[in-house]
Amino acid sequence: MDTRTTGPLLELNKAVPSFEESGLPPVPFSMKLMPGDCMVVESRSSSRATMFADLCCGLVPLDDGAVKFMGLDWAALHDREINALRGRIGRITRRPSWPEFLNTHLAITLQQLHHTTRPLDEIVAEAARLSEAFGLPGLPVLRPSLLSDFDLLRAGCVRAFLGHPRLLLLEDPLEASPVELQNPFLSAITEARDKGAGVIWLVRNNAIWQGYRQGITSMWRLADDGLVEIRTA
């Protein structure tokens, strides 16, 4: 059977990140995320959370161990394979990620245009549907600097869930958003998980995700001693 669908979706196998490249503690990180799982990872440092998401995407060099996505070791892949796999990952990041030289609709669709072979019309139609689901009047076409912070959060959610990703790395958008985003965000997570996606929800405190407690499959903390499991379902 194909281990990319029946085995772990994401696996960190004693992966020791390069401290010089990431600032993450140079200790072994080990965990498994199965299809349909929703893992909460607490981190008081937003920059550390972002680098952990980078680690999961194969963007952080390792001093030892391995990171595998869909059964494939990031370090053993060629550029074409890496691009194809990154097309299956949706991210919401606190890192500045809206290029001002592109209008927002292009920035939303850029990842799918670069990493997949989907037709433009299909991508735009899906992005428009998601925009409405997250409370936007349509796919935003203004430059990012002309949108409110809340509308940029909505647009970030559209970008993350676009393309039916297999892995979602979500630096919590609910922390800085009005309550209106909560239901669409939680509904999108549930729908993605029902289709086999795995979710890593990165938070700075444990208050935000309490409304989704029954859906959490494991709870971890990212600290100076690495990644530590603090609760299991």
Short mmCIF file of C-alpha atoms in Angstrom, two decimals:
data_model
loop_
_atom_site.label_atom_id
_atom_site.label_comp_id
_atom_site.label_asym_id
_atom_site.label_seq_id
_atom_site.Cartn_x
_atom_site.Cartn_y
_atom_site.Cartn_z
CA MET A 1 0.00 0.00 0.00
CA ASP A 2 1.06 3.60 -0.54
CA THR A 3 2.65 4.83 2.70
CA ARG A 4 2.12 8.40 1.59
CA THR A 5 -1.60 8.00 2.23
CA THR A 6 -1.72 5.33 4.94
CA GLY A 7 1.28 6.36 7.06
CA PRO A 8 2.06 9.62 8.84
CA LEU A 9 1.31 12.74 6.84
CA LEU A 10 4.19 14.58 8.53
CA GLU A 11 6.95 12.99 10.57
CA LEU A 12 9.79 14.58 12.50
CA ASN A 13 12.22 11.75 13.26
CA LYS A 14 14.82 12.98 15.76
CA ALA A 15 15.23 16.04 13.56
CA VAL A 16 17.87 18.40 14.98
CA PRO A 17 17.44 21.86 13.40
CA SER A 18 20.45 24.02 12.67
CA PHE A 19 20.43 26.68 15.39
CA GLU A 20 22.45 29.06 13.21
CA GLU A 21 19.87 28.85 10.42
CA SER A 22 16.70 28.83 12.51
CA GLY A 23 17.20 29.86 16.13
CA LEU A 24 15.33 26.71 17.14
CA PRO A 25 16.88 24.70 19.99
CA PRO A 26 19.38 22.20 18.50
CA VAL A 27 17.73 19.18 20.12
CA PRO A 28 15.93 16.21 18.51
CA PHE A 29 12.34 17.00 17.44
CA SER A 30 10.11 13.93 17.12
CA MET A 31 6.39 13.76 16.37
CA LYS A 32 3.92 12.27 13.89
CA LEU A 33 0.88 13.93 12.34
CA MET A 34 -1.65 11.56 10.79
CA PRO A 35 -4.26 12.48 8.14
CA GLY A 36 -7.20 14.13 9.88
CA ASP A 37 -5.22 15.07 13.00
CA CYS A 38 -5.35 18.54 14.53
CA MET A 39 -2.33 19.28 16.69
CA VAL A 40 -2.05 22.42 18.82
CA VAL A 41 1.49 23.71 19.43
CA GLU A 42 1.94 26.42 22.05
CA SER A 43 4.86 28.81 21.63
CA ARG A 44 5.30 32.13 23.44
CA SER A 45 7.66 33.22 20.65
CA SER A 46 5.97 33.98 17.33
CA SER A 47 9.31 33.90 15.51
CA ARG A 48 10.05 30.44 16.93
CA ALA A 49 6.61 29.26 15.82
CA THR A 50 7.30 30.52 12.31
CA MET A 51 10.63 28.70 12.20
CA PHE A 52 8.98 25.50 13.42
CA ALA A 53 6.53 25.77 10.51
CA ASP A 54 9.54 26.26 8.23
CA LEU A 55 11.06 23.10 9.72
CA CYS A 56 7.93 21.15 8.82
CA CYS A 57 8.15 22.49 5.24
CA GLY A 58 11.74 21.36 4.80
CA LEU A 59 13.07 24.92 4.85
CA VAL A 60 15.38 24.48 7.86
CA PRO A 61 18.69 22.60 7.43
CA LEU A 62 19.14 19.70 9.84
CA ASP A 63 22.21 18.70 11.81
CA ASP A 64 20.73 15.23 12.25
CA GLY A 65 17.55 13.23 11.77
CA ALA A 66 14.86 13.71 9.13
CA VAL A 67 11.63 15.52 8.33
CA LYS A 68 9.23 13.65 6.04
CA PHE A 69 6.06 14.88 4.39
CA MET A 70 3.72 12.36 2.75
CA GLY A 71 6.39 9.72 3.32
CA LEU A 72 9.13 11.66 1.49
CA ASP A 73 12.27 13.05 3.12
CA TRP A 74 12.61 16.74 2.27
CA ALA A 75 16.41 16.45 2.21
CA ALA A 76 16.35 13.72 -0.44
CA LEU A 77 14.15 15.53 -2.97
CA HIS A 78 14.91 17.54 -6.09
CA ASP A 79 13.49 21.01 -6.73
CA ARG A 80 10.61 19.79 -8.90
CA GLU A 81 9.50 17.30 -6.24
CA ILE A 82 9.88 19.90 -3.49
CA ASN A 83 7.75 22.40 -5.42
CA ALA A 84 5.04 19.79 -6.00
CA LEU A 85 4.93 18.89 -2.31
CA ARG A 86 4.88 22.52 -1.16
CA GLY A 87 1.84 22.97 -3.37
CA ARG A 88 0.08 20.65 -0.91
CA ILE A 89 0.82 22.85 2.12
CA GLY A 90 -1.30 25.78 3.30
CA ARG A 91 0.17 28.33 5.72
CA ILE A 92 -0.92 31.28 7.76
CA THR A 93 2.21 33.02 9.00
CA ARG A 94 3.04 36.02 11.17
CA ARG A 95 6.05 36.67 8.93
CA PRO A 96 5.36 39.57 6.53
CA SER A 97 4.12 37.75 3.45
CA TRP A 98 2.20 40.20 1.27
CA PRO A 99 4.40 41.53 -1.54
CA GLU A 100 3.43 45.12 -2.27
CA PHE A 101 4.28 44.79 -5.96
CA LEU A 102 1.36 42.35 -6.41
CA ASN A 103 -2.32 43.01 -5.97
CA THR A 104 -3.84 40.85 -3.26
CA HIS A 105 -5.65 38.42 -5.58
CA LEU A 106 -2.36 37.60 -7.29
CA ALA A 107 -0.57 37.15 -3.96
CA ILE A 108 -3.33 34.78 -2.83
CA THR A 109 -3.08 32.62 -5.95
CA LEU A 110 0.71 32.81 -6.41
CA GLN A 111 1.53 29.66 -4.41
CA GLN A 112 -0.90 27.55 -6.43
CA LEU A 113 0.30 29.08 -9.69
CA HIS A 114 3.95 28.39 -8.82
CA HIS A 115 3.73 24.96 -7.20
CA THR A 116 0.90 23.31 -9.15
CA THR A 117 -0.29 22.87 -12.73
CA ARG A 118 -3.90 23.92 -12.05
CA PRO A 119 -5.53 26.24 -14.61
CA LEU A 120 -5.73 29.90 -13.57
CA ASP A 121 -9.52 30.06 -13.98
CA GLU A 122 -9.98 27.11 -11.62
CA ILE A 123 -7.71 28.64 -8.98
CA VAL A 124 -9.42 32.04 -9.17
CA ALA A 125 -12.89 30.50 -8.94
CA GLU A 126 -11.94 28.56 -5.82
CA ALA A 127 -10.28 31.63 -4.27
CA ALA A 128 -13.45 33.66 -4.87
CA ARG A 129 -15.59 31.01 -3.15
CA LEU A 130 -13.25 30.91 -0.18
CA SER A 131 -13.16 34.71 0.02
CA GLU A 132 -16.93 34.79 0.43
CA ALA A 133 -16.79 31.96 2.99
CA PHE A 134 -14.36 34.01 5.10
CA GLY A 135 -16.55 37.10 4.92
CA LEU A 136 -14.98 39.07 2.08
CA PRO A 137 -17.29 40.51 -0.61
CA GLY A 138 -15.22 38.72 -3.24
CA LEU A 139 -11.62 38.03 -4.16
CA PRO A 140 -9.75 41.19 -3.04
CA VAL A 141 -7.93 42.91 -5.89
CA LEU A 142 -6.48 45.98 -4.15
CA ARG A 143 -2.86 46.12 -3.05
CA PRO A 144 -2.34 44.64 0.42
CA SER A 145 -1.49 48.04 1.93
CA LEU A 146 -4.97 49.29 1.01
CA LEU A 147 -6.74 46.51 2.92
CA SER A 148 -7.56 46.65 6.62
CA ASP A 149 -5.67 44.35 8.96
CA PHE A 150 -8.81 42.26 9.41
CA ASP A 151 -9.34 41.87 5.67
CA LEU A 152 -5.69 40.82 5.31
CA LEU A 153 -6.32 38.14 7.95
CA ARG A 154 -9.31 36.93 5.95
CA ALA A 155 -7.18 36.96 2.78
CA GLY A 156 -4.50 34.98 4.60
CA CYS A 157 -7.07 32.33 5.46
CA VAL A 158 -8.17 32.17 1.81
CA ARG A 159 -4.56 31.69 0.70
CA ALA A 160 -3.94 28.96 3.30
CA PHE A 161 -6.98 26.84 2.49
CA LEU A 162 -6.74 27.29 -1.29
CA GLY A 163 -5.99 24.14 -3.26
CA HIS A 164 -7.29 21.56 -0.75
CA PRO A 165 -3.95 21.32 1.10
CA ARG A 166 -2.89 18.06 2.73
CA LEU A 167 -1.01 19.91 5.49
CA LEU A 168 -2.08 23.15 7.17
CA LEU A 169 0.41 25.15 9.25
CA LEU A 170 -1.64 27.86 10.93
CA GLU A 171 -0.11 30.58 13.10
CA ASP A 172 -3.26 31.51 14.92
CA PRO A 173 -5.26 34.20 13.05
CA LEU A 174 -7.93 34.27 15.77
CA GLU A 175 -5.65 35.92 18.32
CA ALA A 176 -5.72 39.27 16.55
CA SER A 177 -9.11 39.09 14.86
CA PRO A 178 -12.73 39.92 15.64
CA VAL A 179 -14.99 37.06 16.67
CA GLU A 180 -16.60 36.94 13.20
CA LEU A 181 -13.62 35.01 11.85
CA GLN A 182 -13.87 32.20 14.39
CA ASN A 183 -16.71 30.16 12.88
CA PRO A 184 -15.46 30.30 9.26
CA PHE A 185 -11.94 29.40 10.43
CA LEU A 186 -13.05 26.43 12.55
CA SER A 187 -15.41 25.25 9.81
CA ALA A 188 -12.59 25.38 7.26
CA ILE A 189 -10.33 23.34 9.57
CA THR A 190 -13.04 20.71 10.07
CA GLU A 191 -13.79 20.47 6.36
CA ALA A 192 -10.09 20.11 5.51
CA ARG A 193 -9.64 17.39 8.13
CA ASP A 194 -12.68 15.54 6.83
CA LYS A 195 -10.89 15.39 3.47
CA GLY A 196 -7.74 13.94 5.06
CA ALA A 197 -5.68 17.05 5.79
CA GLY A 198 -3.51 17.27 8.88
CA VAL A 199 -3.45 20.52 10.87
CA ILE A 200 -0.77 22.08 13.07
CA TRP A 201 -2.32 25.05 14.88
CA LEU A 202 0.37 27.26 16.41
CA VAL A 203 -0.85 29.40 19.32
CA ARG A 204 0.65 31.72 21.93
CA ASN A 205 -1.85 30.89 24.66
CA ASN A 206 -4.38 28.18 25.36
CA ALA A 207 -7.47 30.39 25.43
CA ILE A 208 -7.94 30.75 21.69
CA TRP A 209 -8.53 27.13 20.75
CA GLN A 210 -10.78 26.15 23.68
CA GLY A 211 -13.89 26.33 21.49
CA TYR A 212 -12.40 23.56 19.37
CA ARG A 213 -11.13 21.45 22.28
CA GLN A 214 -13.06 18.32 21.26
CA GLY A 215 -11.38 18.42 17.85
CA ILE A 216 -7.80 18.56 19.14
CA THR A 217 -5.94 15.26 18.85
CA SER A 218 -2.74 16.27 20.65
CA MET A 219 -1.21 19.22 22.48
CA TRP A 220 2.46 20.22 22.41
CA ARG A 221 4.67 23.01 23.70
CA LEU A 222 7.59 24.50 21.78
CA ALA A 223 10.17 25.76 24.28
CA ASP A 224 13.89 25.89 25.01
CA ASP A 225 13.98 22.12 25.49
CA GLY A 226 12.37 21.48 22.10
CA LEU A 227 8.97 20.04 21.29
CA VAL A 228 7.25 18.46 24.29
CA GLU A 229 3.88 16.73 24.27
CA ILE A 230 1.72 17.97 27.13
CA ARG A 231 -1.64 16.40 26.37
CA THR A 232 -2.91 13.54 24.24
CA ALA A 233 -6.48 12.80 23.23
#
